[in-house]
Short mmCIF file of C-alpha atoms and ligand atoms in Angstrom, two decimals:
data_model
loop_
_atom_site.label_atom_id
_atom_site.label_comp_id
_atom_site.label_asym_id
_atom_site.label_seq_id
_atom_site.Cartn_x
_atom_site.Cartn_y
_atom_site.Cartn_z
CA MET Q 1 0.05 0.01 0.03
CA TYR Q 2 1.27 3.53 -0.90
CA GLY Q 3 1.46 6.45 1.35
CA LEU Q 4 2.46 4.86 4.73
CA SER Q 5 4.76 7.07 6.71
CA SER Q 6 7.88 5.68 8.47
CA GLU Q 7 5.87 5.64 11.77
CA ASP Q 8 3.04 3.77 10.09
CA LEU Q 9 5.47 1.21 8.68
CA ALA Q 10 7.22 0.82 11.94
CA ILE Q 11 4.03 0.08 14.06
CA GLN Q 12 2.80 -2.17 11.26
CA ALA Q 13 6.05 -4.17 11.40
CA ARG Q 14 5.91 -4.46 15.18
CA ALA Q 15 2.38 -5.69 15.04
CA ARG Q 16 3.20 -8.17 12.32
CA GLY Q 17 6.14 -9.47 14.31
CA PHE Q 18 3.92 -9.88 17.45
CA ALA Q 19 1.26 -11.69 15.36
CA ASP Q 20 3.98 -14.14 14.22
CA GLU Q 21 4.82 -14.67 17.90
CA LEU Q 22 1.22 -15.56 18.70
CA ILE Q 23 0.48 -17.77 15.75
CA PRO Q 24 2.42 -20.85 17.22
CA PHE Q 25 0.04 -20.87 20.20
CA GLU Q 26 -3.15 -21.16 18.06
CA GLU Q 27 -3.34 -25.00 17.99
CA GLN Q 28 -2.70 -25.32 21.71
CA ALA Q 29 -5.54 -22.74 22.32
CA GLU Q 30 -7.86 -24.62 19.95
CA ALA Q 31 -7.25 -27.90 21.67
CA SER Q 32 -7.86 -26.45 25.14
CA GLY Q 33 -11.12 -24.60 24.75
CA GLY Q 34 -9.34 -21.37 23.80
CA GLU Q 35 -7.40 -21.21 27.09
CA LEU Q 36 -3.62 -20.88 27.33
CA PRO Q 37 -1.79 -21.19 30.68
CA ALA Q 38 -2.35 -17.94 32.61
CA ASP Q 39 1.37 -17.05 32.67
CA VAL Q 40 1.49 -17.40 28.86
CA THR Q 41 -1.47 -15.14 28.36
CA ALA Q 42 -0.04 -12.65 30.82
CA GLY Q 43 3.26 -12.70 28.95
CA HIS Q 44 1.40 -11.99 25.70
CA ALA Q 45 -0.47 -9.09 27.24
CA LYS Q 46 2.82 -7.62 28.65
CA ARG Q 47 4.54 -7.98 25.30
CA ALA Q 48 1.60 -6.22 23.58
CA ARG Q 49 2.00 -3.26 26.00
CA GLU Q 50 5.83 -3.20 25.55
CA LEU Q 51 5.49 -3.06 21.79
CA GLY Q 52 3.04 -0.11 22.01
CA LEU Q 53 0.21 -2.22 20.51
CA HIS Q 54 -2.19 -1.95 23.49
CA SER Q 55 -4.52 1.06 23.76
CA THR Q 56 -3.36 2.48 20.37
CA ASN Q 57 -6.77 4.20 20.23
CA MET Q 58 -6.45 6.09 23.52
CA PRO Q 59 -5.07 9.59 24.10
CA ALA Q 60 -1.29 9.82 24.67
CA GLU Q 61 -1.81 12.27 27.60
CA LEU Q 62 -3.57 9.51 29.50
CA GLY Q 63 -0.91 6.95 28.62
CA GLY Q 64 -2.43 5.51 25.49
CA GLY Q 65 -0.81 5.19 22.08
CA GLY Q 66 -2.42 8.35 20.56
CA CYS Q 67 -2.18 6.65 17.18
CA THR Q 68 -3.84 7.83 14.04
CA THR Q 69 -6.91 5.96 12.89
CA LEU Q 70 -4.86 4.50 10.03
CA GLN Q 71 -2.22 3.21 12.52
CA GLN Q 72 -4.97 1.60 14.58
CA VAL Q 73 -6.18 -0.15 11.48
CA LEU Q 74 -2.65 -1.30 10.66
CA VAL Q 75 -2.28 -2.82 14.12
CA GLN Q 76 -5.68 -4.46 14.27
CA GLU Q 77 -5.17 -5.83 10.77
CA GLN Q 78 -2.09 -7.76 11.96
CA MET Q 79 -3.92 -8.94 15.10
CA GLY Q 80 -6.58 -10.29 12.82
CA ARG Q 81 -4.10 -12.64 11.31
CA VAL Q 82 -4.19 -14.69 14.49
CA THR Q 83 -6.96 -17.12 15.29
CA ASN Q 84 -8.57 -17.99 18.69
CA ALA Q 85 -8.65 -14.29 19.64
CA LEU Q 86 -5.07 -14.42 20.81
CA GLY Q 87 -4.60 -11.04 19.35
CA TRP Q 88 -7.13 -9.50 21.66
CA VAL Q 89 -4.28 -8.73 24.11
CA ALA Q 90 -3.70 -5.74 21.88
CA ALA Q 91 -6.91 -4.33 23.37
CA THR Q 92 -8.60 -1.08 22.41
CA PRO Q 93 -10.42 0.38 25.48
CA PRO Q 94 -13.44 2.60 24.88
CA SER Q 95 -12.01 5.57 23.02
CA TRP Q 96 -15.28 7.59 23.43
CA LEU Q 97 -14.98 7.49 27.23
CA PRO Q 98 -12.21 10.09 28.07
CA GLU Q 99 -14.12 12.95 26.54
CA VAL Q 100 -17.26 12.29 28.59
CA ALA Q 101 -15.80 10.73 31.75
CA ASN Q 102 -15.68 12.68 35.01
CA ALA Q 103 -12.37 13.04 36.87
CA ASP Q 104 -13.17 10.13 39.14
CA GLN Q 105 -14.06 7.89 36.23
CA ILE Q 106 -10.82 8.81 34.43
CA GLU Q 107 -8.84 7.67 37.54
CA ARG Q 108 -10.88 4.58 38.29
CA TYR Q 109 -11.66 3.20 34.82
CA VAL Q 110 -9.97 4.99 32.05
CA ARG Q 111 -6.30 5.07 33.17
CA PRO Q 112 -6.41 1.53 34.51
CA ALA Q 113 -7.97 0.29 31.25
CA ILE Q 114 -5.17 2.01 29.33
CA SER Q 115 -2.46 0.51 31.56
CA GLY Q 116 -4.01 -2.96 31.25
CA GLU Q 117 -4.85 -3.19 34.97
CA ARG Q 118 -8.59 -3.19 34.27
CA GLU Q 119 -10.72 -4.61 31.51
CA GLU Q 120 -14.22 -3.66 30.42
CA CYS Q 121 -17.15 -5.59 28.97
CA TYR Q 122 -20.37 -4.37 27.33
CA ALA Q 123 -23.83 -5.32 28.63
CA ILE Q 124 -26.11 -3.82 26.03
CA THR Q 125 -27.86 -6.56 24.11
CA GLU Q 126 -30.94 -8.39 25.56
CA GLU Q 127 -33.06 -11.33 24.57
CA GLY Q 128 -35.45 -8.97 22.83
CA ALA Q 129 -33.13 -6.21 21.76
CA GLY Q 130 -30.11 -6.83 19.54
CA SER Q 131 -30.16 -5.00 16.18
CA ASP Q 132 -32.81 -2.79 17.63
CA VAL Q 133 -30.93 -1.43 20.63
CA ASP Q 134 -33.72 1.03 21.30
CA ALA Q 135 -35.88 -1.90 22.40
CA ILE Q 136 -33.84 -2.58 25.58
CA GLU Q 137 -35.94 -3.23 28.67
CA ALA Q 138 -33.25 -2.91 31.35
CA THR Q 139 -34.01 -0.12 33.77
CA ALA Q 140 -32.17 2.43 35.86
CA GLN Q 141 -33.93 4.29 38.66
CA ARG Q 142 -32.51 7.04 40.70
CA ALA Q 143 -32.55 6.46 44.45
CA GLY Q 144 -30.75 9.19 46.44
CA ASP Q 145 -27.15 9.23 45.44
CA THR Q 146 -27.36 5.83 43.71
CA TYR Q 147 -29.05 4.29 40.66
CA VAL Q 148 -30.77 0.94 40.90
CA LEU Q 149 -30.09 -1.26 37.84
CA ASN Q 150 -32.18 -4.18 36.63
CA GLY Q 151 -32.04 -6.22 33.45
CA VAL Q 152 -30.79 -9.41 31.83
CA LYS Q 153 -28.06 -8.94 29.22
CA TRP Q 154 -27.08 -11.45 26.54
CA HIS Q 155 -23.68 -12.25 24.90
CA VAL Q 156 -21.67 -10.20 27.38
CA THR Q 157 -18.28 -10.74 25.74
CA SER Q 158 -15.28 -10.99 28.09
CA TYR Q 159 -17.51 -11.03 31.25
CA ASN Q 160 -15.20 -13.74 32.54
CA THR Q 161 -12.05 -11.61 32.19
CA ALA Q 162 -13.52 -8.13 32.70
CA ASP Q 163 -13.70 -6.30 36.01
CA PHE Q 164 -16.19 -3.66 35.04
CA ALA Q 165 -19.12 -3.43 32.64
CA PHE Q 166 -20.86 -0.74 30.61
CA PHE Q 167 -24.51 -1.30 31.39
CA GLN Q 168 -27.06 0.39 29.08
CA ALA Q 169 -30.54 0.90 30.54
CA ARG Q 170 -33.79 2.81 30.12
CA LEU Q 171 -34.38 5.50 32.81
CA ARG Q 172 -37.38 5.06 35.02
CA GLY Q 173 -38.79 8.23 36.55
CA GLY Q 174 -37.21 11.69 36.63
CA PRO Q 175 -36.97 14.22 33.85
CA HIS Q 176 -35.41 11.75 31.30
CA ASP Q 177 -37.99 8.99 31.93
CA GLY Q 178 -37.80 6.44 29.13
CA GLU Q 179 -34.45 7.68 27.70
CA HIS Q 180 -31.22 5.65 27.59
CA ALA Q 181 -28.27 6.01 30.01
CA MET Q 182 -25.00 4.22 30.32
CA PHE Q 183 -23.43 3.14 33.68
CA LEU Q 184 -20.07 1.83 34.86
CA VAL Q 185 -20.64 -1.32 36.95
CA ASP Q 186 -17.83 -2.92 38.95
CA LEU Q 187 -17.61 -6.72 38.67
CA PRO Q 188 -18.30 -8.95 40.40
CA GLY Q 189 -20.87 -7.23 42.62
CA PRO Q 190 -24.06 -7.90 44.72
CA GLY Q 191 -27.07 -8.64 42.50
CA ILE Q 192 -24.99 -9.61 39.46
CA ARG Q 193 -25.06 -13.28 38.44
CA VAL Q 194 -24.30 -15.38 35.40
CA VAL Q 195 -27.56 -17.07 34.18
CA ARG Q 196 -25.67 -19.39 31.96
CA THR Q 197 -22.62 -19.44 29.68
CA PRO Q 198 -23.61 -20.88 26.31
CA ALA Q 199 -20.98 -22.49 23.99
CA TYR Q 200 -20.32 -20.46 20.74
CA THR Q 201 -18.96 -21.36 17.32
CA HIS Q 202 -15.46 -20.12 18.02
CA THR Q 203 -12.94 -21.43 20.49
CA ILE Q 204 -11.68 -18.54 22.53
CA SER Q 205 -11.00 -17.87 26.13
CA HIS Q 206 -13.40 -14.92 26.30
CA HIS Q 207 -16.93 -16.10 27.19
CA HIS Q 208 -20.26 -14.44 26.28
CA PRO Q 209 -22.58 -15.30 29.13
CA ILE Q 210 -26.13 -14.24 29.79
CA VAL Q 211 -25.86 -12.02 32.92
CA ALA Q 212 -28.69 -10.87 35.23
CA PHE Q 213 -28.43 -7.58 37.03
CA GLU Q 214 -30.93 -7.64 39.92
CA ASN Q 215 -31.38 -4.44 42.00
CA VAL Q 216 -27.72 -3.57 41.51
CA ARG Q 217 -26.87 -0.28 43.17
CA VAL Q 218 -24.20 1.91 41.64
CA PRO Q 219 -23.15 5.41 42.79
CA ALA Q 220 -24.78 8.17 40.82
CA ALA Q 221 -21.10 9.18 39.93
CA ASN Q 222 -20.98 5.97 37.81
CA LEU Q 223 -23.44 7.47 35.22
CA VAL Q 224 -21.50 8.06 32.05
CA GLY Q 225 -22.09 11.57 30.70
CA ALA Q 226 -25.62 12.72 31.28
CA GLU Q 227 -29.04 11.00 31.56
CA GLY Q 228 -30.27 10.49 28.01
CA ASP Q 229 -26.81 10.17 26.47
CA GLY Q 230 -26.74 6.35 26.31
CA MET Q 231 -27.42 5.87 22.66
CA ALA Q 232 -24.85 8.54 21.54
CA PHE Q 233 -22.04 6.49 23.15
CA ALA Q 234 -23.20 3.33 21.51
CA TYR Q 235 -23.12 5.02 18.07
CA GLU Q 236 -19.63 6.38 18.53
CA TRP Q 237 -18.35 3.01 19.71
CA PHE Q 238 -20.04 1.34 16.70
CA ARG Q 239 -18.20 3.59 14.28
CA PHE Q 240 -14.80 2.77 15.74
CA GLU Q 241 -15.36 -0.90 16.29
CA ARG Q 242 -16.84 -1.50 12.89
CA LEU Q 243 -13.68 -0.17 11.25
CA MET Q 244 -11.58 -2.37 13.54
CA VAL Q 245 -13.70 -5.36 12.64
CA ALA Q 246 -12.95 -4.52 9.04
CA ALA Q 247 -9.24 -4.35 9.83
CA ARG Q 248 -9.15 -7.65 11.58
CA CYS Q 249 -11.00 -9.25 8.61
CA LEU Q 250 -8.26 -7.89 6.36
CA GLY Q 251 -5.67 -9.59 8.45
CA ALA Q 252 -7.56 -12.86 8.44
CA ALA Q 253 -8.06 -12.79 4.64
CA GLY Q 254 -4.40 -11.81 4.17
CA ARG Q 255 -3.12 -14.73 6.21
CA LEU Q 256 -5.44 -17.12 4.46
CA THR Q 257 -4.43 -15.81 1.05
CA GLU Q 258 -0.73 -16.34 1.92
CA GLU Q 259 -1.51 -19.88 3.25
CA ILE Q 260 -3.44 -21.06 0.23
CA THR Q 261 -0.97 -19.56 -2.22
CA ALA Q 262 1.85 -21.55 -0.54
CA PHE Q 263 -0.26 -24.69 -0.34
CA ALA Q 264 -1.55 -24.51 -3.90
CA ALA Q 265 1.99 -24.09 -5.20
CA SER Q 266 3.29 -27.15 -3.32
CA ARG Q 267 0.36 -29.53 -3.25
CA ARG Q 268 0.47 -31.81 -6.29
CA ALA Q 269 -2.53 -33.51 -7.84
CA GLY Q 270 -3.13 -34.70 -11.43
CA GLY Q 271 0.59 -34.57 -12.26
CA GLY Q 272 1.39 -30.95 -11.10
CA PRO Q 273 0.73 -28.34 -8.51
CA ILE Q 274 -2.97 -27.65 -7.87
CA SER Q 275 -2.40 -23.99 -8.69
CA ASP Q 276 -2.12 -25.13 -12.36
CA HIS Q 277 -5.69 -26.12 -12.27
CA GLY Q 278 -7.77 -23.25 -13.51
CA LEU Q 279 -10.52 -23.79 -10.98
CA VAL Q 280 -8.04 -23.51 -8.09
CA ALA Q 281 -6.21 -20.58 -9.65
CA GLY Q 282 -9.56 -18.78 -9.87
CA MET Q 283 -10.03 -19.15 -6.13
CA LEU Q 284 -6.61 -17.66 -5.42
CA ALA Q 285 -7.05 -14.82 -7.81
CA ASP Q 286 -10.55 -13.93 -6.59
CA SER Q 287 -9.32 -13.97 -2.97
CA LEU Q 288 -6.39 -11.60 -3.50
CA THR Q 289 -8.44 -9.24 -5.72
CA GLU Q 290 -11.24 -8.93 -3.15
CA LEU Q 291 -8.68 -8.45 -0.40
CA PHE Q 292 -7.02 -5.67 -2.31
CA ALA Q 293 -10.31 -3.92 -2.81
CA ALA Q 294 -11.31 -4.33 0.83
CA ARG Q 295 -7.99 -3.07 2.09
CA ALA Q 296 -8.25 0.03 -0.12
CA LEU Q 297 -11.70 0.72 1.23
CA ALA Q 298 -10.71 0.32 4.91
CA TYR Q 299 -7.51 2.32 4.62
CA GLU Q 300 -9.29 5.11 2.74
CA THR Q 301 -12.01 5.23 5.45
CA ALA Q 302 -9.31 5.51 8.10
CA ARG Q 303 -7.46 8.19 6.21
CA GLY Q 304 -10.77 10.18 5.84
CA ILE Q 305 -11.25 10.06 9.57
CA ASP Q 306 -7.72 11.30 10.15
CA CYS Q 307 -8.39 14.17 7.74
CA GLY Q 308 -11.54 15.24 9.52
CA THR Q 309 -14.28 13.72 7.28
CA ASP Q 310 -17.80 14.62 8.47
CA THR Q 311 -18.92 12.20 11.12
CA LYS Q 312 -22.05 11.25 9.27
CA VAL Q 313 -20.06 10.40 6.17
CA SER Q 314 -17.52 8.35 8.11
CA HIS Q 315 -20.40 6.63 9.85
CA ALA Q 316 -21.60 5.29 6.45
CA GLN Q 317 -18.03 4.57 5.36
CA CYS Q 318 -17.29 2.56 8.50
CA SER Q 319 -20.45 0.60 7.75
CA MET Q 320 -19.27 -0.04 4.18
CA ALA Q 321 -15.87 -1.16 5.48
CA LYS Q 322 -17.36 -3.61 8.00
CA LEU Q 323 -19.92 -4.91 5.53
CA TYR Q 324 -17.44 -5.47 2.67
CA CYS Q 325 -14.45 -6.60 4.65
CA SER Q 326 -16.39 -9.17 6.76
CA GLU Q 327 -18.27 -10.57 3.80
CA MET Q 328 -14.97 -10.67 1.79
CA ALA Q 329 -13.22 -12.50 4.64
CA GLY Q 330 -16.03 -15.03 4.86
CA ARG Q 331 -15.75 -15.75 1.12
CA VAL Q 332 -11.94 -16.08 1.38
CA ALA Q 333 -12.23 -18.49 4.35
CA ASP Q 334 -14.68 -20.55 2.44
CA ARG Q 335 -12.39 -20.84 -0.58
CA ALA Q 336 -9.39 -21.49 1.75
CA VAL Q 337 -11.13 -24.56 3.15
CA GLN Q 338 -11.80 -25.71 -0.42
CA VAL Q 339 -8.26 -25.22 -1.59
CA PHE Q 340 -6.89 -27.10 1.40
CA GLY Q 341 -9.33 -29.98 0.66
CA GLY Q 342 -9.70 -32.51 3.49
CA ARG Q 343 -6.94 -30.66 5.49
CA GLY Q 344 -9.09 -27.58 5.42
CA TYR Q 345 -11.70 -29.40 7.56
CA MET Q 346 -9.27 -30.23 10.38
CA ARG Q 347 -9.22 -28.04 13.44
CA GLU Q 348 -5.45 -27.96 13.34
CA ASN Q 349 -5.74 -26.04 10.01
CA VAL Q 350 -5.98 -22.25 10.04
CA ALA Q 351 -8.58 -22.28 7.36
CA GLU Q 352 -10.91 -24.39 9.39
CA ARG Q 353 -10.52 -22.14 12.44
CA PHE Q 354 -11.06 -18.91 10.44
CA TYR Q 355 -14.03 -20.44 8.61
CA ARG Q 356 -15.84 -20.75 12.00
CA GLU Q 357 -14.42 -17.65 13.62
CA LEU Q 358 -15.10 -15.18 10.85
CA ARG Q 359 -18.82 -15.95 10.78
CA VAL Q 360 -19.54 -13.74 13.69
CA GLU Q 361 -17.94 -10.70 11.99
CA ARG Q 362 -21.16 -10.43 9.96
CA ILE Q 363 -23.28 -10.43 13.01
CA TRP Q 364 -21.74 -8.49 15.91
CA GLU Q 365 -21.32 -4.71 16.03
CA GLY Q 366 -24.42 -4.64 13.74
CA THR Q 367 -25.28 -7.34 11.24
CA SER Q 368 -24.68 -7.03 7.56
CA GLU Q 369 -28.31 -6.19 7.03
CA ILE Q 370 -28.10 -3.33 9.48
CA GLN Q 371 -24.92 -2.04 7.83
CA ARG Q 372 -26.81 -2.08 4.51
CA LEU Q 373 -29.66 -0.13 6.03
CA ILE Q 374 -27.27 2.42 7.47
CA ILE Q 375 -25.55 2.92 4.08
CA ALA Q 376 -28.77 3.08 2.09
CA ARG Q 377 -30.24 5.65 4.51
CA GLN Q 378 -27.19 7.83 4.25
CA MET Q 379 -27.31 7.56 0.40
CA ILE Q 380 -30.90 8.89 0.42
CA LYS Q 381 -29.98 11.69 2.91
CA ARG Q 382 -26.71 12.80 1.56
CA GLY Q 383 -26.46 11.46 -1.96
CA PRO Q 384 -24.06 8.61 -2.93
CA ALA Q 385 -21.48 10.99 -4.28
CA ARG Q 386 -20.72 12.36 -0.77
CA LEU Q 387 -20.17 8.88 0.68
CA ALA Q 388 -17.94 7.17 -1.88
C1 FAD E 1 -20.22 -13.82 19.79
C2 FAD E 1 -21.07 -12.63 20.09
C3 FAD E 1 -20.59 -11.69 20.96
C4 FAD E 1 -21.35 -10.57 21.23
N1 FAD E 1 -20.83 -9.63 22.19
C5 FAD E 1 -21.68 -8.70 22.62
C6 FAD E 1 -21.26 -7.85 23.75
O1 FAD E 1 -20.23 -7.93 24.23
N2 FAD E 1 -22.22 -6.96 24.25
C7 FAD E 1 -23.44 -6.77 23.66
O2 FAD E 1 -24.18 -5.92 24.16
N3 FAD E 1 -23.82 -7.48 22.58
C8 FAD E 1 -22.98 -8.45 22.13
N4 FAD E 1 -23.40 -9.30 21.03
C9 FAD E 1 -24.67 -9.04 20.42
C10 FAD E 1 -24.69 -8.63 19.03
O3 FAD E 1 -24.39 -7.24 18.90
C11 FAD E 1 -26.09 -8.96 18.40
O4 FAD E 1 -26.14 -10.35 18.30
C12 FAD E 1 -26.28 -8.32 17.06
O5 FAD E 1 -26.38 -6.97 17.14
C13 FAD E 1 -27.61 -8.89 16.40
O6 FAD E 1 -28.66 -8.87 17.30
P1 FAD E 1 -29.56 -10.17 17.52
O7 FAD E 1 -28.63 -11.27 17.82
O8 FAD E 1 -30.46 -9.82 18.62
O9 FAD E 1 -30.24 -10.43 16.18
P2 FAD E 1 -31.68 -9.75 15.68
O10 FAD E 1 -31.64 -8.30 15.87
O11 FAD E 1 -32.78 -10.51 16.31
O12 FAD E 1 -31.57 -10.10 14.18
C14 FAD E 1 -31.96 -11.36 13.66
C15 FAD E 1 -31.85 -11.24 12.11
O13 FAD E 1 -32.83 -10.21 11.68
C16 FAD E 1 -32.12 -9.21 10.90
N5 FAD E 1 -32.71 -7.93 11.17
C17 FAD E 1 -32.98 -7.38 12.37
N6 FAD E 1 -33.43 -6.15 12.22
C18 FAD E 1 -33.54 -5.86 10.90
C19 FAD E 1 -33.89 -4.80 10.16
N7 FAD E 1 -34.31 -3.69 10.68
N8 FAD E 1 -33.75 -4.87 8.79
C20 FAD E 1 -33.25 -6.03 8.23
N9 FAD E 1 -32.95 -7.08 8.89
C21 FAD E 1 -33.01 -7.02 10.28
C22 FAD E 1 -30.73 -9.34 11.40
O14 FAD E 1 -29.79 -8.80 10.43
C23 FAD E 1 -30.50 -10.81 11.59
O15 FAD E 1 -30.24 -11.37 10.35
C24 FAD E 1 -22.58 -10.37 20.64
C25 FAD E 1 -23.07 -11.35 19.77
C26 FAD E 1 -22.33 -12.43 19.50
C27 FAD E 1 -22.88 -13.51 18.53
#
């Protein structure tokens, strides 16, 4: 890719080197339910921080990387090359929080999240509210200098490793009755219990339990921003995370493309390498072509954000990047399994793992259908020419 500065190339190279250190642990993680020994995981987390790959999205004045959006994409792209979520040690804490957090929240949550001492999880989705976040039924009621929280949250990713949660609820009573608000909730805590921990398609150490919050009292100071602000934070987070999903999908597709190219050149069938067979060659060529297009889209979106593109425009562009990169990676993984043949169906094979793992990229942080709706609505409002 053209136009990368020496700083961009340096952080990209550090991230690639780190991904190469993590890759040898993938099969061990796959064989043990996603878990590596605690000291190994702690070592990976420490290394990510030492290499400046942790909190790349957080302000430098608070101890974060202060990286450009493009640099964040370059790092997450490399982390996406690794299966079993081993790259999640290069964590990106909530970048929207420092601007709205009060001084106490900065000290208790933001700085420790940046230094890696604390970790967050998001309790937003409910049984009846996923794509339609506005349909949440969880409640928050003011009681003196506390709020009382109630609700059952689904798919709470990293609940088993996190020590605080963002809990989104609908206010009951008061001037903002019925509006959304976001709270910081320390974990574990009285009234918070895991209902169950379902098994998911991927094999990673971060679980996604259903968690009940029953009359959980949090100090009023744990309200993030103001009453009624809850949805605004969710949108800001979606913009960032959708672009990072796109970046990790680029990494996955990049790794798979490298792996199938090497395999197709060495695997012989019918008297020569399988890459000589037109049908296999077509799968290689389509994969790289789509990856190139996807990378150009994601990098251009990131560059636009760094140059101050209008937020509404970048909102649509982040949706385009997430939509296209996640669907592209799914197609590449499917072809990769096919190119590997029977080997591609073995869990020890990277194509098999990515084939399962990449499926969720079309679901979380807004499904492909929701991304299409966002893009189409922006086209009607602003005109296609402003968006692409
Ligand atoms: C592994 C995993 C981890 C997750 N982690 C978290 C987390 O940490 N915190 C959290 O809060 N949530 C989390 N989620 C939830 C995730 O964000 C939702 O699953 C996602 O937004 C979709 O919501 P849903 O599952 O309720 O599906 P639904 O909203 O019920 O959608 C079902 C289907 O209907 C389609 N659909 C819905 N509405 C429309 C529409 N208006 N137009 C067209 N089609 C539509 C969808 O695209 C989908 O195909 C996670 C999910 C998974 C699978």
